[in-house]
PDB file of C-alpha atoms in Angstrom:
ATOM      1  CA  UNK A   1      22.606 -96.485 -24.963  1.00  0.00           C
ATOM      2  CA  UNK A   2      21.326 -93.825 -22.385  1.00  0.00           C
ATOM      3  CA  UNK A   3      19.387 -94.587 -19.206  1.00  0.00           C
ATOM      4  CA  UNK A   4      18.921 -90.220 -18.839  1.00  0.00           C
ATOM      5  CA  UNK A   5      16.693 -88.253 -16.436  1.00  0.00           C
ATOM      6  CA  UNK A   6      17.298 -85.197 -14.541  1.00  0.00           C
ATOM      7  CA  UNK A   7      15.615 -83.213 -11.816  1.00  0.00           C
ATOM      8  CA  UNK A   8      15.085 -79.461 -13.785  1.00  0.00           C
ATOM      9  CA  UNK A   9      14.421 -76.326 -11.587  1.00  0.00           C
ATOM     10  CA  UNK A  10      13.809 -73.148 -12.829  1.00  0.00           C
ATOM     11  CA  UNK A  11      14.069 -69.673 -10.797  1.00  0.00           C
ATOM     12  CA  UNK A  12      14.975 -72.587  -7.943  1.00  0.00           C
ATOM     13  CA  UNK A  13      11.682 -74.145  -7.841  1.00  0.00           C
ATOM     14  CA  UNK A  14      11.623 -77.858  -8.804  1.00  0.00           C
ATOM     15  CA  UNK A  15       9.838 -78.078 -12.272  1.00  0.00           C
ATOM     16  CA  UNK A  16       7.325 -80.957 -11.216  1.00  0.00           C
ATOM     17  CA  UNK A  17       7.774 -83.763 -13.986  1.00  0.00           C
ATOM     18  CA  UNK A  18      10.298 -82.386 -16.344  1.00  0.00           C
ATOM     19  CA  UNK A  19      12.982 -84.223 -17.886  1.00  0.00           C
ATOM     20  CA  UNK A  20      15.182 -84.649 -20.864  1.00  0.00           C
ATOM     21  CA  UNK A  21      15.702 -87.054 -23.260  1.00  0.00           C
ATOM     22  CA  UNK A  22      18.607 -88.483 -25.362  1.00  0.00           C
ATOM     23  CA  UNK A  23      18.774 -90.204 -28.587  1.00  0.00           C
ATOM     24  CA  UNK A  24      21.597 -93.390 -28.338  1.00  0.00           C
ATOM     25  CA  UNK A  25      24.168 -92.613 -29.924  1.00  0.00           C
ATOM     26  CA  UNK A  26      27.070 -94.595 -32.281  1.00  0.00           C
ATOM     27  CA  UNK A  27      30.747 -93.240 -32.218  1.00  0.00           C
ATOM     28  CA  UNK A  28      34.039 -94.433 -33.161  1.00  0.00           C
ATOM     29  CA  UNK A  29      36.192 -95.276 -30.241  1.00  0.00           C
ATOM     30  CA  UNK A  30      39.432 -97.030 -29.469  1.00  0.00           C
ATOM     31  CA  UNK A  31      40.895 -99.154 -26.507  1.00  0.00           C
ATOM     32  CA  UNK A  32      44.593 -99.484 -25.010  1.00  0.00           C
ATOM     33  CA  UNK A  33      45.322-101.877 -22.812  1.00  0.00           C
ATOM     34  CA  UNK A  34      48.038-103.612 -21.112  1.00  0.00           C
ATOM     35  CA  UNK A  35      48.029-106.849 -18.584  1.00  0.00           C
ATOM     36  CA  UNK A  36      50.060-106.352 -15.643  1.00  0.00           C
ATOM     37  CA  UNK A  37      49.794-110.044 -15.041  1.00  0.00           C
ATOM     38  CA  UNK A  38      48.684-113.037 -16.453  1.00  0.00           C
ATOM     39  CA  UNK A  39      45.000-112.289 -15.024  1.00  0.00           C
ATOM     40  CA  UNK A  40      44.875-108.261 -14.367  1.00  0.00           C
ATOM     41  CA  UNK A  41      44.996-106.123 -16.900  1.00  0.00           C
ATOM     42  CA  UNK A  42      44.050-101.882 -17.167  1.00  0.00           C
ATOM     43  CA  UNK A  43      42.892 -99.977 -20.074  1.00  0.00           C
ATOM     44  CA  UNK A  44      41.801 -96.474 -21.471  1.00  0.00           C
ATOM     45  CA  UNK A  45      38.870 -96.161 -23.726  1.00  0.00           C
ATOM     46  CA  UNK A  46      38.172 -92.807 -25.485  1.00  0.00           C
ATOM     47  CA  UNK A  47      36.068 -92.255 -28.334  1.00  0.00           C
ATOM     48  CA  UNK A  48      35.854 -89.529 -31.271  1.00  0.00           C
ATOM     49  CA  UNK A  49      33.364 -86.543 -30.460  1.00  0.00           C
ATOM     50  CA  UNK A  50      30.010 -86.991 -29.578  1.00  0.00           C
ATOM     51  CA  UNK A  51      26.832 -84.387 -30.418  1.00  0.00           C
ATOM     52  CA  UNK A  52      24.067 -84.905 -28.222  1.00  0.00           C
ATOM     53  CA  UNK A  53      20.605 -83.497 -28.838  1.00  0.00           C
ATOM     54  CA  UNK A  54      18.989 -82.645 -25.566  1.00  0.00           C
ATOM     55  CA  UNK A  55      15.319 -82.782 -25.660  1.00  0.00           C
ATOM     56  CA  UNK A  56      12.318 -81.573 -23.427  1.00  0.00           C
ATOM     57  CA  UNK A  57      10.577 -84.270 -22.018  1.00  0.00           C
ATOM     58  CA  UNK A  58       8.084 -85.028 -19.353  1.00  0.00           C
ATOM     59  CA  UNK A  59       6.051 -82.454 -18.472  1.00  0.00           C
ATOM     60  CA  UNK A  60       8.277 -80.172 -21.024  1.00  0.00           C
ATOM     61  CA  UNK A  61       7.096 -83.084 -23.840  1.00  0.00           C
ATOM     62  CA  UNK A  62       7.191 -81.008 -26.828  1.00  0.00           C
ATOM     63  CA  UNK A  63       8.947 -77.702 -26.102  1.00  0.00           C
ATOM     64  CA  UNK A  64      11.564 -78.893 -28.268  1.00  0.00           C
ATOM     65  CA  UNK A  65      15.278 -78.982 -27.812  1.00  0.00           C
ATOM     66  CA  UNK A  66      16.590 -77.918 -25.154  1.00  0.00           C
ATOM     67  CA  UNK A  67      20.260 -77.505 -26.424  1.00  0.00           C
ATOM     68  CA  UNK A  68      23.126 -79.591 -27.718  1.00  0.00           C
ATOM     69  CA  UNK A  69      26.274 -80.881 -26.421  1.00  0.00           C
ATOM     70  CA  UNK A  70      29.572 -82.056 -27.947  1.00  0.00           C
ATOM     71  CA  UNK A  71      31.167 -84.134 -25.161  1.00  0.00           C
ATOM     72  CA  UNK A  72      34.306 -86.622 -25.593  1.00  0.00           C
ATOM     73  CA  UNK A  73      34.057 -90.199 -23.280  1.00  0.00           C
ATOM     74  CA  UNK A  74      37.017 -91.360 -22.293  1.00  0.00           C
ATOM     75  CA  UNK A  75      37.502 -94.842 -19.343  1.00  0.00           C
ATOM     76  CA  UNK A  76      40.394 -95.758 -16.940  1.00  0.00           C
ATOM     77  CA  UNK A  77      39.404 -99.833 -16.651  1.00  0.00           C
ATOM     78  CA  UNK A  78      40.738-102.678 -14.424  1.00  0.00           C
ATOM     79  CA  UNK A  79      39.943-106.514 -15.432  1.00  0.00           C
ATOM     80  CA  UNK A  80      39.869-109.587 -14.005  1.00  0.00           C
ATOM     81  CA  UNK A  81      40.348-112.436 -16.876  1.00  0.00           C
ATOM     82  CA  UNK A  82      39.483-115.762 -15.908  1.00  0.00           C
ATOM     83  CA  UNK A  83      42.163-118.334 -18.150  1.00  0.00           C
ATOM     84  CA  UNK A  84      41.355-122.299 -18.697  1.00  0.00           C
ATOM     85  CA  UNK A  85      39.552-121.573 -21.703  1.00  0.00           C
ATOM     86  CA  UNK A  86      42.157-121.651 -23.934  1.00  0.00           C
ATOM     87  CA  UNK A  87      42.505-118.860 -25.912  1.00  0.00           C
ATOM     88  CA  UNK A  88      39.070-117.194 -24.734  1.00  0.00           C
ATOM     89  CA  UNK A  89      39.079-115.296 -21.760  1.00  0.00           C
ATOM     90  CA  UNK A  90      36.322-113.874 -20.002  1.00  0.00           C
ATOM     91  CA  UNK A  91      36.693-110.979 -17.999  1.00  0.00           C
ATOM     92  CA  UNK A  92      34.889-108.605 -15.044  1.00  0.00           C
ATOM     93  CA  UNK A  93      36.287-105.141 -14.112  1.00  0.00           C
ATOM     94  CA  UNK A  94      35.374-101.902 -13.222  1.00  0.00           C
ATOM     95  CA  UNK A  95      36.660 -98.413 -13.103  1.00  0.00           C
ATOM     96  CA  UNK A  96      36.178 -94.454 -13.605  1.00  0.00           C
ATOM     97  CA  UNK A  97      34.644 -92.436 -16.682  1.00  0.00           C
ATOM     98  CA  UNK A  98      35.055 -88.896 -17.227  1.00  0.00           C
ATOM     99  CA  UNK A  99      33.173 -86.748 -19.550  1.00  0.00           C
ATOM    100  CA  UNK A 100      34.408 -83.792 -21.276  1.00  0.00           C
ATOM    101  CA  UNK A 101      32.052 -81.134 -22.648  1.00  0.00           C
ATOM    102  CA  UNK A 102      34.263 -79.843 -25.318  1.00  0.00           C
ATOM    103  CA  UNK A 103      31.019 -77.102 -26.375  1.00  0.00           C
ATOM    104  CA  UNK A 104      27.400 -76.045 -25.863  1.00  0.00           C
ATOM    105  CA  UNK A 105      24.724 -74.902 -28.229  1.00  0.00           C
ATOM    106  CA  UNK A 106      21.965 -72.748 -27.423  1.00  0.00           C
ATOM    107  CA  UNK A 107      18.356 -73.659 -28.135  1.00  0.00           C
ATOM    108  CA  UNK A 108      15.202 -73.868 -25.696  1.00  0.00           C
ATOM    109  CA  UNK A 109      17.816 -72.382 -23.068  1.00  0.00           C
ATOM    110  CA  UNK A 110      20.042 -69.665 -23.734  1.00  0.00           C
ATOM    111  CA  UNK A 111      24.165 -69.571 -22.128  1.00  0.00           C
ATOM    112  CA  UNK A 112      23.797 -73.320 -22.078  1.00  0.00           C
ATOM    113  CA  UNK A 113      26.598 -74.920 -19.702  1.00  0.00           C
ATOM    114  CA  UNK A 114      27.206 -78.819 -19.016  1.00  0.00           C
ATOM    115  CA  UNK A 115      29.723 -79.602 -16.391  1.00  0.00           C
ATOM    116  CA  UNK A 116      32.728 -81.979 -17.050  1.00  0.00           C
ATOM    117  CA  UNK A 117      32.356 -85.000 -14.814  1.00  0.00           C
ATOM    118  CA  UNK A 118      33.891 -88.133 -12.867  1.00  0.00           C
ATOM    119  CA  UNK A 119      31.492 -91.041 -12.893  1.00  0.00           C
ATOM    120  CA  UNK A 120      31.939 -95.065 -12.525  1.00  0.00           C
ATOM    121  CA  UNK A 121      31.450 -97.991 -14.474  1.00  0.00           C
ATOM    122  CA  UNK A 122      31.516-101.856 -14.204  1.00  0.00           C
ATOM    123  CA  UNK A 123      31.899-104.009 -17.394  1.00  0.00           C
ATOM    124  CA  UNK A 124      31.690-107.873 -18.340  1.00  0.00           C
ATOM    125  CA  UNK A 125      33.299-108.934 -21.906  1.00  0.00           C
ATOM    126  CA  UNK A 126      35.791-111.603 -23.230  1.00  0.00           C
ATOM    127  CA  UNK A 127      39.328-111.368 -25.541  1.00  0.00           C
ATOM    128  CA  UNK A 128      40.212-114.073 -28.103  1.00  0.00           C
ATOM    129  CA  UNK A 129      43.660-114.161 -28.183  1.00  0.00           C
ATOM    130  CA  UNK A 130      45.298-114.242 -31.491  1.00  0.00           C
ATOM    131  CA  UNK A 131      48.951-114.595 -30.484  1.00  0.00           C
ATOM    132  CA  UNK A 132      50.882-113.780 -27.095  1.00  0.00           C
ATOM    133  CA  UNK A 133      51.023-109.612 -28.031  1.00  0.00           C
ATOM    134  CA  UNK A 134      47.109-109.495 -29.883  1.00  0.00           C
ATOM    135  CA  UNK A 135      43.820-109.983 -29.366  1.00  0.00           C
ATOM    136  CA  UNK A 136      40.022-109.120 -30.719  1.00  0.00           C
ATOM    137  CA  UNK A 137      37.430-108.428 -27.739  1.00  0.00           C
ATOM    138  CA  UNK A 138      33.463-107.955 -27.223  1.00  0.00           C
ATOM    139  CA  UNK A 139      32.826-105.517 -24.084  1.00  0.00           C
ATOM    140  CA  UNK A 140      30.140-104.340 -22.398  1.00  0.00           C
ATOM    141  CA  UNK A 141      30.105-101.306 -20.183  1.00  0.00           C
ATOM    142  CA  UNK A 142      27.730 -99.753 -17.617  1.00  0.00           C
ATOM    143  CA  UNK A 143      28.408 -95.996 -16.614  1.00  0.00           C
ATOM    144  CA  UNK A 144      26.843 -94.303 -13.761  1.00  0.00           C
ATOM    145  CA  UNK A 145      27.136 -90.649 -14.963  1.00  0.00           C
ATOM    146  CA  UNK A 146      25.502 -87.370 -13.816  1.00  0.00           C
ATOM    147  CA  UNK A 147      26.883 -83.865 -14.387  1.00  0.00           C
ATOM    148  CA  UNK A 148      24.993 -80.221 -13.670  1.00  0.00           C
ATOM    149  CA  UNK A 149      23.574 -77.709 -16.045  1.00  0.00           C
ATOM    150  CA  UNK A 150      22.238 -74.489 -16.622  1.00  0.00           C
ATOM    151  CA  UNK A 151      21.245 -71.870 -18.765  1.00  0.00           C
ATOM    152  CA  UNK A 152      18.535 -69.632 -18.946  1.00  0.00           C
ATOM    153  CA  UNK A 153      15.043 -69.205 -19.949  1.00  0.00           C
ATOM    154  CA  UNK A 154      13.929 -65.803 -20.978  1.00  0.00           C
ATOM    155  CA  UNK A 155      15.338 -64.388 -17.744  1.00  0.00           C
ATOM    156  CA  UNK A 156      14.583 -67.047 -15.373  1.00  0.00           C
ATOM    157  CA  UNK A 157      17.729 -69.199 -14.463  1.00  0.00           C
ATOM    158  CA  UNK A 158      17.171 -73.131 -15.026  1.00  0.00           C
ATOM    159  CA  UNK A 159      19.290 -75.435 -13.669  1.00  0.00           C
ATOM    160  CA  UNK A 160      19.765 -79.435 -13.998  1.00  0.00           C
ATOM    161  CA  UNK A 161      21.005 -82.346 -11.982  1.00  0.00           C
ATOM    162  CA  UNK A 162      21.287 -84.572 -15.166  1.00  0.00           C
ATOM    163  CA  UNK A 163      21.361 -88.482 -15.126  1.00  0.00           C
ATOM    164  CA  UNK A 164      23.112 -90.232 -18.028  1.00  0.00           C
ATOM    165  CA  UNK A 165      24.019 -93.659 -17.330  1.00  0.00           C
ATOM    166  CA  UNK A 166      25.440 -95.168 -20.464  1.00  0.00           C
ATOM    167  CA  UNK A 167      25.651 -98.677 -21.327  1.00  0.00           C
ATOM    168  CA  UNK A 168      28.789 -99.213 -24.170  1.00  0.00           C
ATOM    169  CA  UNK A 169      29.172-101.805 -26.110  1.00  0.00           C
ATOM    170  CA  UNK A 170      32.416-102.351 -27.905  1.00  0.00           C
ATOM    171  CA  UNK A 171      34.348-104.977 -30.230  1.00  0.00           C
TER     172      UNK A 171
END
């Protein structure tokens, strides 16, 4: 679920109201984790693939796609889990997110680049534990999450301080 935005500029001039937009997106994804005590734990998310669709928007509303982007997520967690509830356990944590832009495809702009980037997250979400090795979990994730861009339209150079900010939610 994006929260997106960016700041575009074009020749180096601040385009006044443009943006881009992002469709939410669903992906498969898998978690590893391990407690190194009773009450800390850390884990790595990563999830298949994603294609994003980046759209005009703002000022730009209707100028169509700007380009797409195939980008893998991947999360380095630590968790707090709070016991006495038997065999649910509440947790907090936070940590870093990282997004790899695996490709770019041209559309609106042409030589389309989006950087790889280091972001953080918090996260709230509870296991049930089935046994003393397994559990199931809900988890929630916020991601604060901005990367550069650029490309070029016609031959004027446009660049982009982009905002994602995903929120995850995983079971």
């Amino acid at each position: 679920i994006f929260d997106e935005g960016a700041k575009l500029y074009a020749g180096g001039q601040l385009i006044p109201g443009a943006t881009i937009s992002l469709k939410d997106r669903f992906t498969v994804a898998a978690e590893l984790g391990y407690f190194i005590t009773p009450n800390i734990a850390v884990s790595f998310t990563g999830g298949y693939p994603l294609t994003s669709r980046v759209q005009a928007a703002g000022t730009l509303q209707g100028d169509g796609e700007v380009g797409k982007a195939v980008y893998g997520p991947t999360a380095l967690t630590v968790h707090y889990h709070y016991n006495g509830f038997g065999r649910f356990r509440p947790y907090i944590g936070g940590g870093v997110v990282y997004m790899i832009v695996l490709s770019t495809k041209d559309a609106l702009l042409t030589d389309l680049k989006v950087n790889n980037h280091f972001g953080y997250l918090g996260q709230v979400g509870a296991d049930y534990l089935i046994n003393d090795k397994w559990g199931a979990f809900v988890d929630f994730k916020k991601s604060h999450l901005y990367t550069h861009s650029s490309g070029n339209l016609g031959a004027v150079p446009v660049t982009g301080d982009v905002k994602m900010n995903p929120s995850v939610i995983m079971a």
